[in-house]
CSV table of C-alpha atoms in Angstrom, one decimal:
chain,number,residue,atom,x,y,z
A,1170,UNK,CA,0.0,0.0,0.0
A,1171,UNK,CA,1.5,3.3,-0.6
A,1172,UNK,CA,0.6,7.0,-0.8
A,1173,UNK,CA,-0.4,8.6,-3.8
A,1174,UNK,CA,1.9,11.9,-4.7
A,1175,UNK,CA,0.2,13.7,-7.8
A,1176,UNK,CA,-1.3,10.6,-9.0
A,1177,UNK,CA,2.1,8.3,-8.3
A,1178,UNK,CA,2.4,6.0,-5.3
A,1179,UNK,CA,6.3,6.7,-4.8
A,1180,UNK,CA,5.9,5.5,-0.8
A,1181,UNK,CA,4.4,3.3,1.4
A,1182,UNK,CA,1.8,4.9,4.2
A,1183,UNK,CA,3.5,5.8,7.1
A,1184,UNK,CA,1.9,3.4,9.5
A,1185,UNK,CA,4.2,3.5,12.5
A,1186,UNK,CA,5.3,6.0,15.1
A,1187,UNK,CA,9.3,5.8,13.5
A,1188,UNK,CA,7.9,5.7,10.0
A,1189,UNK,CA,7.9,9.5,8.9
A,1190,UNK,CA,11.3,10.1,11.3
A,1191,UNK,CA,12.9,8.2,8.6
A,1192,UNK,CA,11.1,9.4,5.8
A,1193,UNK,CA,12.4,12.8,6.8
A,1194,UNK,CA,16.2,11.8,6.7
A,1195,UNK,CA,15.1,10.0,3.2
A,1196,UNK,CA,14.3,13.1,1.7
A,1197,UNK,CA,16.9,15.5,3.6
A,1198,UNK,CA,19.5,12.8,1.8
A,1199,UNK,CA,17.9,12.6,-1.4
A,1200,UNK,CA,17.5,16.4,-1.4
A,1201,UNK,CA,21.5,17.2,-0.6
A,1202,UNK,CA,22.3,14.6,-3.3
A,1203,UNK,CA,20.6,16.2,-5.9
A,1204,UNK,CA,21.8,19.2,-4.6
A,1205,UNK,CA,25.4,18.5,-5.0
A,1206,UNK,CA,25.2,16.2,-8.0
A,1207,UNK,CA,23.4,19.9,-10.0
A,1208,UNK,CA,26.0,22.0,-8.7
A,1209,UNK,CA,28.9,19.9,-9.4
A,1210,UNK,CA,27.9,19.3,-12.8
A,1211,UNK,CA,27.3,23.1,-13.4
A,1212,UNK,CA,30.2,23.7,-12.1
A,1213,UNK,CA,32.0,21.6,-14.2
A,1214,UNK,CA,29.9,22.8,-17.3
A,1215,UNK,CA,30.9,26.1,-16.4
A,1216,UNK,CA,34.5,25.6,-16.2
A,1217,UNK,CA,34.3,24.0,-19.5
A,1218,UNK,CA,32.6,26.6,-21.4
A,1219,UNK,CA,34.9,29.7,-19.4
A,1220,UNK,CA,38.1,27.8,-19.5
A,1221,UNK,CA,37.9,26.1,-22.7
A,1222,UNK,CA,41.0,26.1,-25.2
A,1223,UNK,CA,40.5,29.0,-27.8
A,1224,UNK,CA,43.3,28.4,-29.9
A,1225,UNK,CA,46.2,26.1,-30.7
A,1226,UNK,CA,49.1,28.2,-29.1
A,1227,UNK,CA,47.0,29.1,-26.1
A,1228,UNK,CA,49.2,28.5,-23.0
A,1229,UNK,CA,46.6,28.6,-19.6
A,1230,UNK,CA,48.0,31.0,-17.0
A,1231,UNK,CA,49.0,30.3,-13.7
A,1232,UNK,CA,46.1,28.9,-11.2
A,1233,UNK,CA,46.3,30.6,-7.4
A,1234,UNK,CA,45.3,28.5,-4.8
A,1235,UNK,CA,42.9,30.4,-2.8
A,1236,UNK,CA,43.3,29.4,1.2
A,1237,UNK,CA,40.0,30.9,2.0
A,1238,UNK,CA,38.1,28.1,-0.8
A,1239,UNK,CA,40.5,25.5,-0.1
A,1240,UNK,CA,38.8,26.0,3.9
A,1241,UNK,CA,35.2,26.6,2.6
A,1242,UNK,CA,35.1,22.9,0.9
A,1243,UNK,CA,36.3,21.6,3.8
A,1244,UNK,CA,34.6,23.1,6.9
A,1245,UNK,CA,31.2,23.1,4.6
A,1246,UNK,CA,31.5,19.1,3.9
A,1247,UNK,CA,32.3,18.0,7.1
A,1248,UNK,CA,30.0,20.4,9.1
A,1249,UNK,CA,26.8,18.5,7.0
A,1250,UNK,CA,28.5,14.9,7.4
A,1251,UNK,CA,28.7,15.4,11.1
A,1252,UNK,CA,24.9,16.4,11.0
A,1253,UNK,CA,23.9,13.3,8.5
A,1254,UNK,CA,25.7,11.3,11.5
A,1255,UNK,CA,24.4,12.5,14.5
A,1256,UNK,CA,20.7,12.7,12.6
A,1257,UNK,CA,21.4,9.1,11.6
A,1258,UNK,CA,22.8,8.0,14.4
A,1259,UNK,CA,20.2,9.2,17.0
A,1260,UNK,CA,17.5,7.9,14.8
A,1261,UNK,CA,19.5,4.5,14.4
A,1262,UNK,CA,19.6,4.4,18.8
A,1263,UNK,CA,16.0,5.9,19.4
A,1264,UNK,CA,14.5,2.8,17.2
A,1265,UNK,CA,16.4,0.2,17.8
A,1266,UNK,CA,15.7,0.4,21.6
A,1267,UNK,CA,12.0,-1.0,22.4
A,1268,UNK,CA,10.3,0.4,25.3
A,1269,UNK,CA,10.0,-2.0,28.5
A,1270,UNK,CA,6.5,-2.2,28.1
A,1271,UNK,CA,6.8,-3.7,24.5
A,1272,UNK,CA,4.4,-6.5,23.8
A,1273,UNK,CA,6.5,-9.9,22.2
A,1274,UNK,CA,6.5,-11.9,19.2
A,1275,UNK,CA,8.6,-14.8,18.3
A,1276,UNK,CA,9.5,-15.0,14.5
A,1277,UNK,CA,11.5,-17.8,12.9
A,1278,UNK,CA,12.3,-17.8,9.5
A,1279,UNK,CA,11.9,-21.4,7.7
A,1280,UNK,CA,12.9,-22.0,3.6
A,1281,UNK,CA,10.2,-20.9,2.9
A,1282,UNK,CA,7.8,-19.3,5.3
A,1283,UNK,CA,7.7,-17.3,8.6
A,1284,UNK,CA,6.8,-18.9,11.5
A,1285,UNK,CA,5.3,-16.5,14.7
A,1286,UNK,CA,3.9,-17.0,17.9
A,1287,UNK,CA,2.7,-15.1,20.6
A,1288,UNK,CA,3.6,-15.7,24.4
A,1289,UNK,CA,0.1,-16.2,25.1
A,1290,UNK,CA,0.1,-19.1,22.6
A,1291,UNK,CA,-1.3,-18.3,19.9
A,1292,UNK,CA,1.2,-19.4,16.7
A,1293,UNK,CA,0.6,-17.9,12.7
A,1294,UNK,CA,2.3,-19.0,9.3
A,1295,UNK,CA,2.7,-15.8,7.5
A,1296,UNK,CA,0.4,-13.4,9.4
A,1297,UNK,CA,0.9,-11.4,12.2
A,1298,UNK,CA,-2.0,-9.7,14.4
A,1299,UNK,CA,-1.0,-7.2,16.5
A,1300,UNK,CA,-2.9,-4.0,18.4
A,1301,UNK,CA,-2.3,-0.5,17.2
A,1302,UNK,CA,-1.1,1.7,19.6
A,1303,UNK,CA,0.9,-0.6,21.6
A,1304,UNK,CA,4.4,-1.5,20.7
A,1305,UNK,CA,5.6,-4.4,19.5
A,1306,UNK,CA,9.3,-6.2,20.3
A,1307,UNK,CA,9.9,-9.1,17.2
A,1308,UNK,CA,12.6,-12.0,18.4
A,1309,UNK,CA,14.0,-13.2,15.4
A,1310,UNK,CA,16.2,-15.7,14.2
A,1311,UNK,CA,16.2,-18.5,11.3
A,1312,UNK,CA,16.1,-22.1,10.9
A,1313,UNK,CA,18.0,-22.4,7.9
A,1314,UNK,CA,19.8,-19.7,6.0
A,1315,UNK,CA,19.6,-16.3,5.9
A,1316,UNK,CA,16.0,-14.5,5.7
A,1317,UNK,CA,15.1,-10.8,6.3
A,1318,UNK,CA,12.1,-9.8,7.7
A,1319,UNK,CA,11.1,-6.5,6.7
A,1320,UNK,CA,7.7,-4.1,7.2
A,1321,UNK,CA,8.1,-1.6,5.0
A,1322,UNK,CA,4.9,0.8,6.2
A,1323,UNK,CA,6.8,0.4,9.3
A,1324,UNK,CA,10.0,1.4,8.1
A,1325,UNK,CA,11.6,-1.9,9.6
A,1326,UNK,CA,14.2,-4.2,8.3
A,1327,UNK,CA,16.4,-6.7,9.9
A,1328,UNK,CA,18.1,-9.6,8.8
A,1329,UNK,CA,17.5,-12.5,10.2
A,1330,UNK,CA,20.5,-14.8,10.8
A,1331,UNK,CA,20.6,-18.5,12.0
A,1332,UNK,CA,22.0,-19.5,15.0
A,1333,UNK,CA,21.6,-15.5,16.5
A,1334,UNK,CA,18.7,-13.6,17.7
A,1335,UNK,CA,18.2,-10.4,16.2
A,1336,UNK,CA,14.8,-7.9,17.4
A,1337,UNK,CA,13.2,-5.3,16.4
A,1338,UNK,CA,10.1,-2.9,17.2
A,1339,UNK,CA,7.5,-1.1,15.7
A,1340,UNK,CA,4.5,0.9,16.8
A,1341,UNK,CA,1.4,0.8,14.7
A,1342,UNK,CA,-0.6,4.0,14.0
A,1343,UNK,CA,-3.3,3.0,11.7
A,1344,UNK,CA,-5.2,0.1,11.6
A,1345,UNK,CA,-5.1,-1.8,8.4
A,1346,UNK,CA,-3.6,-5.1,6.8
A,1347,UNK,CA,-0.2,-4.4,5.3
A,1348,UNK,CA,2.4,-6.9,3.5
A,1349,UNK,CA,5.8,-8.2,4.8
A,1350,UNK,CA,8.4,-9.8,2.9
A,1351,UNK,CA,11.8,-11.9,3.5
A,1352,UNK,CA,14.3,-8.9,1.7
A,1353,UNK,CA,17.3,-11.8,1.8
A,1354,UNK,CA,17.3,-13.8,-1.2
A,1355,UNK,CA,17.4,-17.3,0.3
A,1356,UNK,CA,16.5,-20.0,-2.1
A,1357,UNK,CA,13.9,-20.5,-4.8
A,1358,UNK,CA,10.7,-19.3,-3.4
A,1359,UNK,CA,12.3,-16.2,-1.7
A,1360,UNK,CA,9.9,-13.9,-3.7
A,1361,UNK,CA,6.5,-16.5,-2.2
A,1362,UNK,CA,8.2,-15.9,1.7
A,1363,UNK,CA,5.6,-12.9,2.2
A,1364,UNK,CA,2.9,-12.3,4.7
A,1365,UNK,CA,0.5,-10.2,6.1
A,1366,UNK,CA,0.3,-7.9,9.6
A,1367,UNK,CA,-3.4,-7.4,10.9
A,1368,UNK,CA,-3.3,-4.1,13.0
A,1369,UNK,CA,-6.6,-4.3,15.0
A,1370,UNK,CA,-8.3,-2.1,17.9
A,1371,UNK,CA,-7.1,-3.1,21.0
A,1372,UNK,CA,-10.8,-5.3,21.4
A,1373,UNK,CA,-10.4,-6.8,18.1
A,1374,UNK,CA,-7.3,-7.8,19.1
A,1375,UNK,CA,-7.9,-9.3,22.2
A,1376,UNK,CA,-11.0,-11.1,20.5
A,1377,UNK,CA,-8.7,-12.4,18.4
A,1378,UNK,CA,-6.5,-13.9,20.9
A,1379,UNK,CA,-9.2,-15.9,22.8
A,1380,UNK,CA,-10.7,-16.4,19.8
A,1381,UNK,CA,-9.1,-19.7,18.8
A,1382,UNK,CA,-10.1,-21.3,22.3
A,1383,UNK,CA,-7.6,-22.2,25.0
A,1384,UNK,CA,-4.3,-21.8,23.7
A,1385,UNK,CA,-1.2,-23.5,25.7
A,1386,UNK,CA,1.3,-20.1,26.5
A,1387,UNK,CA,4.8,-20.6,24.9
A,1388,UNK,CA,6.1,-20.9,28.8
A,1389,UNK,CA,3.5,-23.5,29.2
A,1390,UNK,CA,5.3,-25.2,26.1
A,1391,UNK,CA,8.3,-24.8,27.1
A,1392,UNK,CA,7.9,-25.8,31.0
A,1393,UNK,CA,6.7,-29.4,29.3
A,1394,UNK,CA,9.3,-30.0,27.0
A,1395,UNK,CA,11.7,-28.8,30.0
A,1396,UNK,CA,10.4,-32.1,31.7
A,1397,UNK,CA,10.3,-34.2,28.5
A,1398,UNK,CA,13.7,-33.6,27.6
A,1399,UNK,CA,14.6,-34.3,31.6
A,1400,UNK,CA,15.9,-30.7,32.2
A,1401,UNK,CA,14.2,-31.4,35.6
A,1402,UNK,CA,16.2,-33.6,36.9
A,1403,UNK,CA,19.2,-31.6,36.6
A,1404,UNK,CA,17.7,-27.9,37.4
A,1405,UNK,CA,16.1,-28.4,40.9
A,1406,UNK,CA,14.6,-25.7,42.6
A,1407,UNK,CA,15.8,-26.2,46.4
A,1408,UNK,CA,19.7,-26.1,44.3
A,1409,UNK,CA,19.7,-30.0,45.0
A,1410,UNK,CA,20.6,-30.6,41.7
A,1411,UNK,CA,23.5,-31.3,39.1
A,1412,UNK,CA,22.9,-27.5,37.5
A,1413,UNK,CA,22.3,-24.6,38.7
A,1414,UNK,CA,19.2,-22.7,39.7
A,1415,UNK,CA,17.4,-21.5,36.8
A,1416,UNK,CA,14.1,-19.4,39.3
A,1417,UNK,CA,15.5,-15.7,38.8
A,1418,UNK,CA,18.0,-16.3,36.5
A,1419,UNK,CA,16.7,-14.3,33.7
A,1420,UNK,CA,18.0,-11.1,32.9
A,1421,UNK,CA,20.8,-11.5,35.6
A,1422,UNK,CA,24.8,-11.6,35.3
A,1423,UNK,CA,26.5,-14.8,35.9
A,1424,UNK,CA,30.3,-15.1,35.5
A,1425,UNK,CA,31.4,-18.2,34.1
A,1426,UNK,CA,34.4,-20.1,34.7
A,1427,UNK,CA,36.8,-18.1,32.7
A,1428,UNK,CA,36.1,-15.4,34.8
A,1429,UNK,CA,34.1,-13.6,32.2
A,1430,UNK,CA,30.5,-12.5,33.1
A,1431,UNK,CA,27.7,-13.1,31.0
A,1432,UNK,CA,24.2,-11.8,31.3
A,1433,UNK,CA,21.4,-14.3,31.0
A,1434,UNK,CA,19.1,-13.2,28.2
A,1435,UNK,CA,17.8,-14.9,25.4
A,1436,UNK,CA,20.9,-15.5,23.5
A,1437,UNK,CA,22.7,-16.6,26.4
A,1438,UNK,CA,20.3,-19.2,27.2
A,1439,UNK,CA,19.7,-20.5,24.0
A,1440,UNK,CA,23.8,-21.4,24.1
A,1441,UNK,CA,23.2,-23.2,27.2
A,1442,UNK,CA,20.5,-25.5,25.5
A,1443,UNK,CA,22.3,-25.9,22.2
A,1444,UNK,CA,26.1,-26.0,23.6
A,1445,UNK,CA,26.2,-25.8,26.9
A,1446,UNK,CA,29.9,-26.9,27.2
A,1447,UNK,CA,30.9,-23.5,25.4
A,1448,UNK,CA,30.6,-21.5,28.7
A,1449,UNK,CA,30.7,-23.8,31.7
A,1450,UNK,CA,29.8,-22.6,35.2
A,1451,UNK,CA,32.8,-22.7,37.9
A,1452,UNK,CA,30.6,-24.4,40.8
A,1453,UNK,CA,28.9,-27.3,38.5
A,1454,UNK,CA,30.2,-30.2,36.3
A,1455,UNK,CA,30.1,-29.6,32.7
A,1456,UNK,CA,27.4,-32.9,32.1
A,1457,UNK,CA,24.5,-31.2,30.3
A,1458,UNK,CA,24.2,-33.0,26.7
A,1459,UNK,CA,23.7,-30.6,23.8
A,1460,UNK,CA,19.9,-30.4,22.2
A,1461,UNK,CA,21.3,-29.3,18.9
A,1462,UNK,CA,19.4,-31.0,16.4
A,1463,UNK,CA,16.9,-32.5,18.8
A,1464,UNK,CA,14.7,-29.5,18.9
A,1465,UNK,CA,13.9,-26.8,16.6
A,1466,UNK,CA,14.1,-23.3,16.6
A,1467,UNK,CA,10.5,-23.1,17.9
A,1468,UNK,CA,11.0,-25.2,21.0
A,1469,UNK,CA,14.3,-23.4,21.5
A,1470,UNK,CA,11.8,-20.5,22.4
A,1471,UNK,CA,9.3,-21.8,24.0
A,1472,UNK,CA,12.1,-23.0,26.5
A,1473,UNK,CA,13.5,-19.6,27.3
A,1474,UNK,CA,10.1,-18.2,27.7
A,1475,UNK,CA,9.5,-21.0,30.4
A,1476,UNK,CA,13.0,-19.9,31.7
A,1477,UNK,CA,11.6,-16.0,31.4
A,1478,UNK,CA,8.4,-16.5,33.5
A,1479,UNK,CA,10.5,-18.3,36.1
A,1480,UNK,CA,12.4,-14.4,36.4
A,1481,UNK,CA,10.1,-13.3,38.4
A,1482,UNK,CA,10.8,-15.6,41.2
A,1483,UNK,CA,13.1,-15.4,44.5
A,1484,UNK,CA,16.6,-16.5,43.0
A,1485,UNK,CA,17.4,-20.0,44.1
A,1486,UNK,CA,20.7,-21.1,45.5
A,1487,UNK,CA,24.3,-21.6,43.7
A,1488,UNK,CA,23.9,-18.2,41.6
């Protein structure tokens, strides 16, 4: 969908709270590029035409060089890079940083399809139904090879990268269904990996989400498949067990046994499932087996939402 200028759709609608903050550096760049590309030309056109060779035996005279211009091309270049940067650069910070209060989605990225799920559990193939007004924090990563999961009425693009998580965060101002689309060439379908986002009302929205009957949470998931997989046995509450604590964990520094400290986040966690061995604790026994290829991306994260929701917890012993 995009907005009409004299007749031409040259945009799409600016549909998020970041969306016309980058529009305005767009144009501001576009507009000093034209800018210089017309007067260097000119410039040169000029020269040409005044300086131009009259006659066989012509001999050019002697070309000054003028301090105060040699300054002026200078100072005047660098005074409007350092203002492309620090506009840049704050924009860059300001979106890149979700609020606290930012609502979650978990998006993995599958040859040749995008899988999301919400933590209340409610999981979508290539849609994505979220409430305007509130913001919204995507977890990324990929299953396979490189994807990119871009909005573009939200003015958001990030590539998605397997093995890494990778998040971004939009705010929806208008209601509406707009497209999204994998910007990474990654196989032969690439140009089928596209979806839809559903911006509803804040009751539409929450319609929708009970809509589909009781819905097991992604930590509800995960806390199963952390006693399928025997995670239990090892991770005991009272600090009985083989490894450590996990109640409080989340979000928390730990410092591992080369002395380096690591805070727990999603990342972290998610190398402690898939190879745990890489940063082993200085009060336990590296024993805990590797789940690389036993699970999938998806119940990678429903595990460290289980892990999450136990954050909020008294922290248990051996931390």
């Amino acid at each position: 969908m995009a907005e009409p200028w004299f007749g031409f759709p040259i945009k799409p609608v600016d549909a998020s709270t970041t969306a016309s903050s980058v529009d305005h550096l767009y144009y501001f760049l576009t507009a000093l590029t034209l800018f210089f590309t017309f007067f260097i030309f000119m410039t040169i056109f000029y020269f040409m035409v005044k300086y131009r060779r009259r006659g066989p035996g012509e001999k050019p005279k002697g070309t000054p060089t003028p301090l105060a211009l040699e300054i002026t091309w200078t100072v005047i270049p660098s005074i409007l890079c350092a203002f492309v940067f620090t506009w840049s650069s704050s924009l860059y910070f300001r979106n890149s940083r979700p609020p606290n209060a930012s609502m979650e989605v978990f998006v993995v990225g599958k040859q040749w399809m995008w899988h999301l799920q919400h933590p209340e559990g409610p999981r979508e193939i290539n849609e994505l139904h979220v409430p305007v007004g509130v913001p919204v924090k995507l977890t990324m990563t990929s299953e396979d090879v490189i994807h990119d999961f871009s909005i573009p009425v939200f003015r958001i693009k990030h590539d998605v990268i397997p093995g890494r998580y990778a998040s971004i965060w939009f705010q929806a101002t208008k209601t509406g269904t707009y497209h999204f689309f994998c910007a990474q060439y990654c196989g032969a379908e690439h140009s089928g990996m596209i979806g839809w986002v559903y911006v509803m009302t804040p009751t539409d929205y929450a319609n929708w989400l009970s809509g589909g009957g009781k819905n097991e949470s992604m930590a509800q998931a995960g806390e199963r498949l952390f006693t399928q997989l025997g995670c239990i046995t090892c991770h005991v509450s009272d600090g009985t067990g083989r490894g450590p604590v996990l109640q409080g964990l989340f979000g928390h520094p730990v410092k591992l046994r080369s002395g380096e400290t690591r805070v727990v986040d999603e990342t972290y966690v998610r190398q402690a499932i898939v190879n745990p061995n890489s940063m082993p604790l200085p009060n336990y026994t590296p024993i805990m087996p590797t789940f690389q290829g036993q699970i999938n991306e998806e119940q990678v994260l429903q595990l460290i939402a289980y892990v999450k929701s136990l954050g909020t917890e008294e922290k248990g012993k051996g931390k």
